Short mmCIF file of C-alpha atoms and ligand atoms in Angstrom, two decimals:
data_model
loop_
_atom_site.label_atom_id
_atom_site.label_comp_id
_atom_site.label_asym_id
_atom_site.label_seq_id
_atom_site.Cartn_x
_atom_site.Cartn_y
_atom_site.Cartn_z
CA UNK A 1 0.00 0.00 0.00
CA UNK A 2 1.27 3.35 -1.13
CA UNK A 3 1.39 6.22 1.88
CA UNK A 4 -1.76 7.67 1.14
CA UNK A 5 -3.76 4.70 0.90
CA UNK A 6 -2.41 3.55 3.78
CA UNK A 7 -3.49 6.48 5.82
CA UNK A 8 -7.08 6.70 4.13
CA UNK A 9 -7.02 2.90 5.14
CA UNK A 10 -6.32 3.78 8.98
CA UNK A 11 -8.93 6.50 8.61
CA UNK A 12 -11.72 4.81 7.45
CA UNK A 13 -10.99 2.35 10.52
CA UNK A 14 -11.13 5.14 12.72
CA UNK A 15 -13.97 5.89 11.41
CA UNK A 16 -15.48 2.50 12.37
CA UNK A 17 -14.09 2.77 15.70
CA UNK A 18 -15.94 6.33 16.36
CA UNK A 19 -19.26 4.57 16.12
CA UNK A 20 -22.22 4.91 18.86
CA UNK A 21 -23.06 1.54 20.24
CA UNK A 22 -26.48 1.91 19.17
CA UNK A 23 -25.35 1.54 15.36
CA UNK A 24 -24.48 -2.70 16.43
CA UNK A 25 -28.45 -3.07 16.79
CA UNK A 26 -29.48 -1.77 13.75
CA UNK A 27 -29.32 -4.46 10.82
CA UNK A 28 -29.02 -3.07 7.16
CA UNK A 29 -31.96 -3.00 4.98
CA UNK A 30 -31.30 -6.36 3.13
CA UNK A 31 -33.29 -5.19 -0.14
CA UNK A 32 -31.27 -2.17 -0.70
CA UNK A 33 -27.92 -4.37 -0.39
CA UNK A 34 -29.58 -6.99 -2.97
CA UNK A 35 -30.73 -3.69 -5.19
CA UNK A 36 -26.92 -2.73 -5.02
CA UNK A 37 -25.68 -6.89 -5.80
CA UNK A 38 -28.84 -6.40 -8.62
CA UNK A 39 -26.79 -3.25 -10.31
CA UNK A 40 -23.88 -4.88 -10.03
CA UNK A 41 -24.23 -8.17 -12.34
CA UNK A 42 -26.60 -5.76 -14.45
CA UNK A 43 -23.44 -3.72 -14.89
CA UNK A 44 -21.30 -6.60 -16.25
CA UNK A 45 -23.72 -7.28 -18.38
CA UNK A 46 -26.28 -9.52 -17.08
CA UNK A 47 -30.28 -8.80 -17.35
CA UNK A 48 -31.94 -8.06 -14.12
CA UNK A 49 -35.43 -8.63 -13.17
CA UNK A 50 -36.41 -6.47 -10.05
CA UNK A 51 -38.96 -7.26 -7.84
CA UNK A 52 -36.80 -6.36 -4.84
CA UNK A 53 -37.77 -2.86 -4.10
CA UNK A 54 -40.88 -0.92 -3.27
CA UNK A 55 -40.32 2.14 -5.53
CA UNK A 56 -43.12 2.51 -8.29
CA UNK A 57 -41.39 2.07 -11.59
CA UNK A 58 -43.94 5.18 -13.10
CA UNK A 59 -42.41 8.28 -13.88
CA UNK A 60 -43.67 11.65 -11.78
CA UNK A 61 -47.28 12.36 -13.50
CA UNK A 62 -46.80 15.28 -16.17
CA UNK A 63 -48.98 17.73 -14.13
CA UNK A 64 -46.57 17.50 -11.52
CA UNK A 65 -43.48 17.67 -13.48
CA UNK A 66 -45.06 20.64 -14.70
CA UNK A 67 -45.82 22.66 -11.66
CA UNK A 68 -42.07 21.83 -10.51
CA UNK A 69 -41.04 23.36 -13.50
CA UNK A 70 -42.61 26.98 -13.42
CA UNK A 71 -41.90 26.88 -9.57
CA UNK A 72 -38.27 26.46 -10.53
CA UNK A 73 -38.53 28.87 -13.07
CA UNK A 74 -38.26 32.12 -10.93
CA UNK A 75 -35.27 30.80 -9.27
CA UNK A 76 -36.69 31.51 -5.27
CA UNK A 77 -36.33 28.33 -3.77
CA UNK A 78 -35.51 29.08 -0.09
CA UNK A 79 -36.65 26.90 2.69
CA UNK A 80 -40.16 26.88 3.95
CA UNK A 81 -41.49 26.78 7.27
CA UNK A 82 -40.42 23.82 9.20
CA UNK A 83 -43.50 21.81 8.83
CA UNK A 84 -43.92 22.80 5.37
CA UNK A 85 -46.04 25.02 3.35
CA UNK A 86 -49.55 26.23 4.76
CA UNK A 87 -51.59 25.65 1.06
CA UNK A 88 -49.94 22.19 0.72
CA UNK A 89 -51.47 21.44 4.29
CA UNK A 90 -54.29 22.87 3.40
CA UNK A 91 -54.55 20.68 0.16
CA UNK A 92 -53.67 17.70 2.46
CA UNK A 93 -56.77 18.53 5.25
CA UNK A 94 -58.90 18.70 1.81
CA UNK A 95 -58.50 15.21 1.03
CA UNK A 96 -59.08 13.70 4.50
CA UNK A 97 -62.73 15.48 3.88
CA UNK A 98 -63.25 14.00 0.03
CA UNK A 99 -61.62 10.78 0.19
CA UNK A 100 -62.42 9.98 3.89
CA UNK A 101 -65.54 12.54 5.14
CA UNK A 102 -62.69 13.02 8.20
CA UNK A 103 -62.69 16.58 9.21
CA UNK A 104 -58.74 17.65 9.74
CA UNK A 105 -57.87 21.38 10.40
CA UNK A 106 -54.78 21.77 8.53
CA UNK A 107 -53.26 22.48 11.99
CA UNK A 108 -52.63 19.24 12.81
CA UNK A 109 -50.93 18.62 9.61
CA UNK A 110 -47.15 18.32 9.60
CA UNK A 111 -44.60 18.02 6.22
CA UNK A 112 -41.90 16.09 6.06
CA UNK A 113 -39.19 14.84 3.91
CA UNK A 114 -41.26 11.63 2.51
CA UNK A 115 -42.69 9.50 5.21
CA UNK A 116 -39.14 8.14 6.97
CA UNK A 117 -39.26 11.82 8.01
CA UNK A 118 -42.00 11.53 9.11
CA UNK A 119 -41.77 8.55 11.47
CA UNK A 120 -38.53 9.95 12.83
CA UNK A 121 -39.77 13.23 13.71
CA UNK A 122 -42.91 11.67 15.50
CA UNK A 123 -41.19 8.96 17.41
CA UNK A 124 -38.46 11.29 18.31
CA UNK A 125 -41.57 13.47 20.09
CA UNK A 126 -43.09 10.12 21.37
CA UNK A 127 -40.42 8.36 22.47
CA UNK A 128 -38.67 7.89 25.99
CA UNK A 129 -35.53 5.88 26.77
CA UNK A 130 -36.29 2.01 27.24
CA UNK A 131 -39.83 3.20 26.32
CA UNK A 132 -41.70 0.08 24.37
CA UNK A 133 -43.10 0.32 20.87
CA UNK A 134 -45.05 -2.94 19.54
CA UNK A 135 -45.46 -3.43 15.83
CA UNK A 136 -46.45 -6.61 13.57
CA UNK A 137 -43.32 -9.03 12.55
CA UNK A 138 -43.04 -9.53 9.86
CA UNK A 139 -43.35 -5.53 9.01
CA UNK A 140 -41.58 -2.30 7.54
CA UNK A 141 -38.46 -2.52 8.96
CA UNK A 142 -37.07 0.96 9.79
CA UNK A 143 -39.56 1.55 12.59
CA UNK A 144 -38.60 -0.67 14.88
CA UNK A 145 -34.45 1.05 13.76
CA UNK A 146 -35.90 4.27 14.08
CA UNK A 147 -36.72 3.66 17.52
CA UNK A 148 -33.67 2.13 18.68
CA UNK A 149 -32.06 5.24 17.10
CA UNK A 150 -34.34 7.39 19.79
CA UNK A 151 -32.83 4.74 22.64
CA UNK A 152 -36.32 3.04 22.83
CA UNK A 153 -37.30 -0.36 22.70
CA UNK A 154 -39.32 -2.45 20.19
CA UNK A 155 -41.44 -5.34 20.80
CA UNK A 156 -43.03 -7.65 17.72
CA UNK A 157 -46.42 -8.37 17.91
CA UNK A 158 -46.05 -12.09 15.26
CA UNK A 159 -48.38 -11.82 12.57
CA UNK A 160 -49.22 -14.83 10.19
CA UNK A 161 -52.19 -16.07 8.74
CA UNK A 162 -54.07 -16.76 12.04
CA UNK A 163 -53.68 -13.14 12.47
CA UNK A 164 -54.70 -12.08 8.76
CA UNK A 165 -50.81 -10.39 8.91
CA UNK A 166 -51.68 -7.58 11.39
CA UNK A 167 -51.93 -8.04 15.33
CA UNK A 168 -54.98 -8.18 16.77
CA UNK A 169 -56.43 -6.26 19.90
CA UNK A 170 -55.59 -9.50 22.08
CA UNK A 171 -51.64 -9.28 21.21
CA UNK A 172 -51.74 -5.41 21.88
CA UNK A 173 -53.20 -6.62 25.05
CA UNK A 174 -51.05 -9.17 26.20
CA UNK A 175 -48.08 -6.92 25.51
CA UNK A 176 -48.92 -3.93 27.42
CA UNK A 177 -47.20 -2.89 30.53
CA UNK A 178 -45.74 0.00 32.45
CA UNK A 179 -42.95 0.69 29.77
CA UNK A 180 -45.47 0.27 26.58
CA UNK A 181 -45.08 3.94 25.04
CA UNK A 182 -47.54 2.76 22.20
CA UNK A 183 -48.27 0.85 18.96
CA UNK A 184 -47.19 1.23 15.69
CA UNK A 185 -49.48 0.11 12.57
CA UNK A 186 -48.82 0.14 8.80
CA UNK A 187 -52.00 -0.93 6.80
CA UNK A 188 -51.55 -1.87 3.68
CA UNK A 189 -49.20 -3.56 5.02
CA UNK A 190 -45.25 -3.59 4.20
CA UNK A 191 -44.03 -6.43 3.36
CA UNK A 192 -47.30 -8.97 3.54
CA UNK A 193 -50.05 -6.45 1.66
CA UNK A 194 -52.74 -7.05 4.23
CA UNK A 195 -55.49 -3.85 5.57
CA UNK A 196 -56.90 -3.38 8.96
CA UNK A 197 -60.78 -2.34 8.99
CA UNK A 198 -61.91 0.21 10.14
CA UNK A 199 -63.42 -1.70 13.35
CA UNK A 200 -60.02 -3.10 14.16
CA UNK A 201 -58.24 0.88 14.06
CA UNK A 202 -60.84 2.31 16.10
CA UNK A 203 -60.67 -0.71 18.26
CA UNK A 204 -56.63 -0.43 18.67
CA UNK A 205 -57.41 3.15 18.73
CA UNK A 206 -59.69 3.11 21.75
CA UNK A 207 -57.26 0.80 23.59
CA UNK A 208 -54.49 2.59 23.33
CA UNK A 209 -56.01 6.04 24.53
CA UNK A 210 -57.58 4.43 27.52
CA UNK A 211 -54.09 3.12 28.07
CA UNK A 212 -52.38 6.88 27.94
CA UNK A 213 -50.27 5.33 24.58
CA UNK A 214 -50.15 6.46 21.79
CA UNK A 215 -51.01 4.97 18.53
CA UNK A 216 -49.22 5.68 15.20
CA UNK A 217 -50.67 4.18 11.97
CA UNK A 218 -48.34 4.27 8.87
CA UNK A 219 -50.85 4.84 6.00
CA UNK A 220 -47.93 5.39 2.87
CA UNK A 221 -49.48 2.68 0.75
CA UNK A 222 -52.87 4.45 0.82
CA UNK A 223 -54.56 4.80 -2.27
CA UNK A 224 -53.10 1.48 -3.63
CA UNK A 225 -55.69 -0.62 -2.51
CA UNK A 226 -57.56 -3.08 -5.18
CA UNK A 227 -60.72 -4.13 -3.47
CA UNK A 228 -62.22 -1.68 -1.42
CA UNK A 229 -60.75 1.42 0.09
CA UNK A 230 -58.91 1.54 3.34
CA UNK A 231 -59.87 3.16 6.35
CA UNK A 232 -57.84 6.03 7.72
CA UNK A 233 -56.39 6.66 11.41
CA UNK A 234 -56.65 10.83 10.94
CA UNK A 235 -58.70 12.09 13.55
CA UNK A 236 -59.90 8.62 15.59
CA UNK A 237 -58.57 10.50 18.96
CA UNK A 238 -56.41 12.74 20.87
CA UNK A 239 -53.80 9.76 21.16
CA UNK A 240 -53.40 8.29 17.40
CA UNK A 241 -51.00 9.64 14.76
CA UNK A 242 -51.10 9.20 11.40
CA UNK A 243 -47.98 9.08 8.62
CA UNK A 244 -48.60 9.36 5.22
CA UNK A 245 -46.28 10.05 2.17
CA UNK A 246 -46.39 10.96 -1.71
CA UNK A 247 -43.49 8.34 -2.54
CA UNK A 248 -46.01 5.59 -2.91
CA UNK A 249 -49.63 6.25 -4.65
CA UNK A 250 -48.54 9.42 -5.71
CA UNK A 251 -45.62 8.02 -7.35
CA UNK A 252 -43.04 10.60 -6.02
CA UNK A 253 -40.45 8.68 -4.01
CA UNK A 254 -37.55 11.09 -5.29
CA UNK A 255 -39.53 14.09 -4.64
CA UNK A 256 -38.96 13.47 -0.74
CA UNK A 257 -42.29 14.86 0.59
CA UNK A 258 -44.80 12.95 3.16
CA UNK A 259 -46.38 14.64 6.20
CA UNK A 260 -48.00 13.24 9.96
CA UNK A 261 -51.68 13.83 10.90
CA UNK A 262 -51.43 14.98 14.56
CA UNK A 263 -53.76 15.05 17.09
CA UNK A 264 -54.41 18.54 18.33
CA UNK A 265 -51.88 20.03 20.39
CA UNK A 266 -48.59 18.40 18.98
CA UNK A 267 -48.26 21.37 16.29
CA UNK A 268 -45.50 23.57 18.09
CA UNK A 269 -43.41 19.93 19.15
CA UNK A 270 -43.58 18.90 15.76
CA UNK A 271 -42.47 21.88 14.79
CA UNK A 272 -39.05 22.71 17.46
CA UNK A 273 -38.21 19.40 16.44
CA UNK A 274 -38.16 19.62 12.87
CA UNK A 275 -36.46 23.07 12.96
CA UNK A 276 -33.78 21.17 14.47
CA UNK A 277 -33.62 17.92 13.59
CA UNK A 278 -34.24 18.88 9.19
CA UNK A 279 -34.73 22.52 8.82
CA UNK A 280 -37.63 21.89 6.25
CA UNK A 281 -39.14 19.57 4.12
CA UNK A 282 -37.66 20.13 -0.04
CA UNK A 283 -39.27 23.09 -0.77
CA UNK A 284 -39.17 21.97 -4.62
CA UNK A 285 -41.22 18.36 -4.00
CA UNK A 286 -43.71 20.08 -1.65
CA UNK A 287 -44.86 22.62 -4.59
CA UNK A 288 -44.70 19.26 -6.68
CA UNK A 289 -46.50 17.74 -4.50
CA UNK A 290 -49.72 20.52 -4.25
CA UNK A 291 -49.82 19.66 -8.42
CA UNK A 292 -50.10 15.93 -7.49
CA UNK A 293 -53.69 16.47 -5.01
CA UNK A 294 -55.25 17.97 -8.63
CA UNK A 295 -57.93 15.90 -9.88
CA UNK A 296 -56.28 16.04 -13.21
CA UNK A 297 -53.25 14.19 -11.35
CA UNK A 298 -55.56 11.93 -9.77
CA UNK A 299 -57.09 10.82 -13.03
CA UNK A 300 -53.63 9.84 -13.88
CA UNK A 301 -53.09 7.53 -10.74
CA UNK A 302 -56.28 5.99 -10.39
CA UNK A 303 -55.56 4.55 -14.33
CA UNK A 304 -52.03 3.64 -12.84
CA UNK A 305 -53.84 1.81 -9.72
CA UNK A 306 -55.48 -0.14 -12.06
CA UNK A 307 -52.30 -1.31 -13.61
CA UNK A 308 -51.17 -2.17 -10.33
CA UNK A 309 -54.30 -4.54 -9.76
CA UNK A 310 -53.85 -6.33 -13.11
CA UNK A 311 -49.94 -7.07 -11.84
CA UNK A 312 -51.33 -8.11 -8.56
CA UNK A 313 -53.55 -10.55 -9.67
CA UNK A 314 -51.34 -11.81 -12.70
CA UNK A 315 -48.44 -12.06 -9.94
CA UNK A 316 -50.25 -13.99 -7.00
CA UNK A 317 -51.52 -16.82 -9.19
CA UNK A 318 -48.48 -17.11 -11.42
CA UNK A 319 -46.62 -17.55 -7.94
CA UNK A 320 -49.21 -20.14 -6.74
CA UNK A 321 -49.11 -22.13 -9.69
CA UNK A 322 -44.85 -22.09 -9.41
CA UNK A 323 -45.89 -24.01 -5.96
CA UNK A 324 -45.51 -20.96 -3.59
CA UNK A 325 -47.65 -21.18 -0.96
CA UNK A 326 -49.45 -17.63 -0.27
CA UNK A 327 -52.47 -17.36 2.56
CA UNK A 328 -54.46 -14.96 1.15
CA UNK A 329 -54.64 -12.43 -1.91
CA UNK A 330 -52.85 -9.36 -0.66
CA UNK A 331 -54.90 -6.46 -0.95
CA UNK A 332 -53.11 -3.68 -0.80
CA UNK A 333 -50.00 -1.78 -1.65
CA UNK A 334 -47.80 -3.87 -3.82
CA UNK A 335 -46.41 -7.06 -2.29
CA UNK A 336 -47.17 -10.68 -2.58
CA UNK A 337 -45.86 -12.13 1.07
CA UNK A 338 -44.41 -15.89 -0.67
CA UNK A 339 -44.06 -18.78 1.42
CA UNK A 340 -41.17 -20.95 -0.07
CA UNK A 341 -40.96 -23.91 2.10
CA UNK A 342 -42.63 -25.93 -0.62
CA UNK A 343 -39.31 -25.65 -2.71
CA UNK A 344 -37.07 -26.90 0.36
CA UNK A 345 -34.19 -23.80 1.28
CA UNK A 346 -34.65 -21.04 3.47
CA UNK A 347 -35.54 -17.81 1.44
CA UNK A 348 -32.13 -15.68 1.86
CA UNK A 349 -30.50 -18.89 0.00
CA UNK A 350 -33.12 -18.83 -2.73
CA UNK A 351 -33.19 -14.95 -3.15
CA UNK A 352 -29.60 -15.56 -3.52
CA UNK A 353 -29.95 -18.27 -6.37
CA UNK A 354 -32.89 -16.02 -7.81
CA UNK A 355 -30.33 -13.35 -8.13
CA UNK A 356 -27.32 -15.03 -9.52
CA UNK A 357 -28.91 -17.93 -11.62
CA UNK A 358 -31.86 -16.59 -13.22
CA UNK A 359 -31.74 -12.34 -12.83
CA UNK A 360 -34.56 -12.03 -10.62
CA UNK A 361 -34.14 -9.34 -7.24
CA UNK A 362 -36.47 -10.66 -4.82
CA UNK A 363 -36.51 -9.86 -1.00
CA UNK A 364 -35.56 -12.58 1.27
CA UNK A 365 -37.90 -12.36 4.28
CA UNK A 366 -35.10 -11.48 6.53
CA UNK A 367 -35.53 -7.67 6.67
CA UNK A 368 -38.69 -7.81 8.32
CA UNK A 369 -38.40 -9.53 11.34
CA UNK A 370 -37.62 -12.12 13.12
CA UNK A 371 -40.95 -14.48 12.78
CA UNK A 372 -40.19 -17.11 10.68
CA UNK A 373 -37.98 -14.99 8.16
CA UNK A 374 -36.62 -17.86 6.85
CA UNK A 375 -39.55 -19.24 5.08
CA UNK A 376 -40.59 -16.03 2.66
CA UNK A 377 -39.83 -14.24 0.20
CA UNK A 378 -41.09 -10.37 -0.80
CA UNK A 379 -42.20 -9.94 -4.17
CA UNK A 380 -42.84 -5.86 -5.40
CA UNK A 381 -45.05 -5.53 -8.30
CA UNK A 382 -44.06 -2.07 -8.64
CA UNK A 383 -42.51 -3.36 -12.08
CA UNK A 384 -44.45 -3.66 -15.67
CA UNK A 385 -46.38 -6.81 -16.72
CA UNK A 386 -44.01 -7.53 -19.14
CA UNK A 387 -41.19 -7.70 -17.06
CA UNK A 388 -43.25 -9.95 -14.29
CA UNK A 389 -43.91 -12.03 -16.94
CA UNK A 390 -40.31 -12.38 -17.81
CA UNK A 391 -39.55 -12.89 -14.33
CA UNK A 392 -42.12 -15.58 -13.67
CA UNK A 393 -40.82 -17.39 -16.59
CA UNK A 394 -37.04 -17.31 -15.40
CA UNK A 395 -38.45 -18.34 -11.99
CA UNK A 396 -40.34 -21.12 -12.93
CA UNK A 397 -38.05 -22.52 -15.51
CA UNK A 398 -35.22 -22.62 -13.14
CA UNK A 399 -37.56 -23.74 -9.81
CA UNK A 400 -39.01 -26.78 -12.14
CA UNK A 401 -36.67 -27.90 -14.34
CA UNK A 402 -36.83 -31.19 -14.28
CA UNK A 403 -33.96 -33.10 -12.21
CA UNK A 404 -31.60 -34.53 -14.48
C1 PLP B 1 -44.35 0.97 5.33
C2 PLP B 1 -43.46 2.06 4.86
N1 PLP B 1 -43.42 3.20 5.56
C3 PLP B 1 -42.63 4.22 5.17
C4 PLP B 1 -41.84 4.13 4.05
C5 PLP B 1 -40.98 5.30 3.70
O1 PLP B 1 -41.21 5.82 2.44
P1 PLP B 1 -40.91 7.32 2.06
O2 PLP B 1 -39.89 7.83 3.01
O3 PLP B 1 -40.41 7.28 0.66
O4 PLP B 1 -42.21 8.03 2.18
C6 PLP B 1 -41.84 2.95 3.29
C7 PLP B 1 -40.98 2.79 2.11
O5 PLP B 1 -40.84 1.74 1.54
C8 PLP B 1 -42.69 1.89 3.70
O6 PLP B 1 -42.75 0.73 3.04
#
């Protein structure tokens, strides 16, 4: 090694040795390292299928393109107030009253960058050293992270089929003590695609405010639901928070924009801790993101939802017929929750082969949890039909190719 390699070689130790503890209990997001392995043989040449990642592969609708564009034009992009800008809040308490008939005073609305913000701005309000959080396992990963980051605790609630993939009011109950700061929700659900009714939220909701929790519901994949719609959190009760983002239905993940429905009172917290924590939400994506509450936008998504249903249902009984075993059509967002045992290795080893013998990124059931992990995989249909169909084809030729 050459002198200065050497000493960038003892830095970027030190570097490792600098770390907080807290950074040994937080496990890397497994799809994102699979999405960088993915790029990798796809830049020596090989064709990559990806079903790894939950980004929607449509561009930005047009009418929000647009309204970026003559917002950029005049050059004043400065930062906004810390909890964002009061017509996009505005817009946002608008569609809790047409989509939902939920009456939300734009007060309680708070914008963030996308809905990660989001979730670390509220739990850094809501949460208390050694404090408990309980969420479903399998689920979205970077809560229970998140909290960890904030020095609290987080306790899985297993979710499987008995439990149609989201806890029930009996598990929240059994879990409670002392320490229990609250529950956190996510319906549609991340990674298994399953909705809580509107009975079960209120009945979580009512719990957890007789307890003196709090109750956050992650509602990103609203909007992307293929039966019927699903029922919001906003406005329940003085002790349930909602977070909500324009990465997924509004197909916007780049633009960095989601925002929290707070109950009243939480608008000045919110607030000092965004100043310090981010400054502001992009002041770019949330003028974007007034363009993408248009109806003309809407008209735009709603064909793309559609799309998104077709996928769905292509996906789930292409995946049965391989010999996956799946409990359930998933009915929202866009995940089909695989059970592999049928094809006898655990599911990081057969993402792996997926990967490197037929081109197909698929997301071992390792990054959500610790409840059986080992026997699914995550499929995203947030690709195009045609390249499912590829994928299905590589899948099933190499999963039942005759033995030789
Ligand atoms: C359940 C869930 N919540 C939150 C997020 C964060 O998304 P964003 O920060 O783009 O809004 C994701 C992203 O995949 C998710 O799946």
């Amino acid at each position: 090694l050459g002198a200065l390699s050497y000493s960038l070689l003892l830095e970027a130790q030190a570097v490792g040795q600098l770390k907080a503890k807290r950074n040994d209990s937080i496990a890397p997001f497994y799809a994102m390292e699979l999405m960088r392995r993915a790029r990798e043989l796809e830049r020596s040449g090989k064709s990559i299928i990806h079903m790894e990642l939950g980004e929607p592969d449509f561009p930005t609708p047009s009418p929000v393109v647009k309204a970026a564009q003559r917002f950029l034009e005049n050059g004043i992009v400065h930062y906004t107030s810390a909890i964002g800008l009061p017509q996009l809040k505005e817009a946002i308490a608008k569609l809790y009253q047409t989509r939902h008939g939920v009456l939300i005073d734009p007060q309680q609305v708070a914008i963030t960058a996308g809905g990660s913000s989001a979730l670390t701005l509220l739990l850094s309000v809501l949460t208390n050293p050694e404090s408990e959080w309980l969420m479903a396992d399998p689920g979205y990963p970077c809560n229970r992270h998140i909290i960890r980051t904030f020095g609290g605790l987080d306790v899985a609630l297993n979710v499987d089929r008995s439990t149609r993939f989201q806890p029930t009011l009996q598990q929240i109950k059994d879990k409670w003590n002392g320490k229990t700061a609250g529950v956190i929700l996510v319906s549609p659900s991340n990674p298994t695609g399953s909705v809580l009714t509107k009975e079960e939220i209120q009945s979580f909701a009512d719990f957890v405010k007789e307890k003196g929790g709090a109750l956050i519901i992650d509602e990103v994949y609203h909007g992307l639901t293929y039966e019927e719609s699903a029922a919001t959190a906003a406005g329940m009760n003085s002790n349930t928070f909602v977070v909500q983002s324009f990465s997924k239905y509004f197909n916007m993940t780049g633009w960095r924009v989601g925002w929290i429905v707070a109950p009243h009172g939480y608008s000045a917290l919110l607030e000092k801790m965004a100043q310090n924590l981010f400054i502001a939400p992009p002041t770019i994506g949330q003028h974007a993101a007034l363009a993408a509450l248009m109806p003309e936008t809407i008209e735009i998504l709603e064909a793309r939802k559609l799309e998104f249903k077709e996928r769905r249902d292509y996906l789930y009984s292409e995946l049965l017929d391989i010999g996956f075993k799946i409990e359930g059509k998933p009915s929202g967002a866009f995940y089909v929750w695989a059970d592999c045992r049928p094809f006898g290795r655990d599911s990081f080893q057969l993402a792996n082969e997926l990967l490197e013998n037929c081109g197909v990124a698929v997301t071992p059931g390792l990054d959500f949890g610790s409840h059986f992990p080992e026997h699914h995989l995550r499929f995203a249909y947030a690709t195009s039909l045609d390249q499912l169909k590829e994928g299905i084809g590589r899948i099933r030729q190499y999963l039942l190719k005759p033995i030789s």
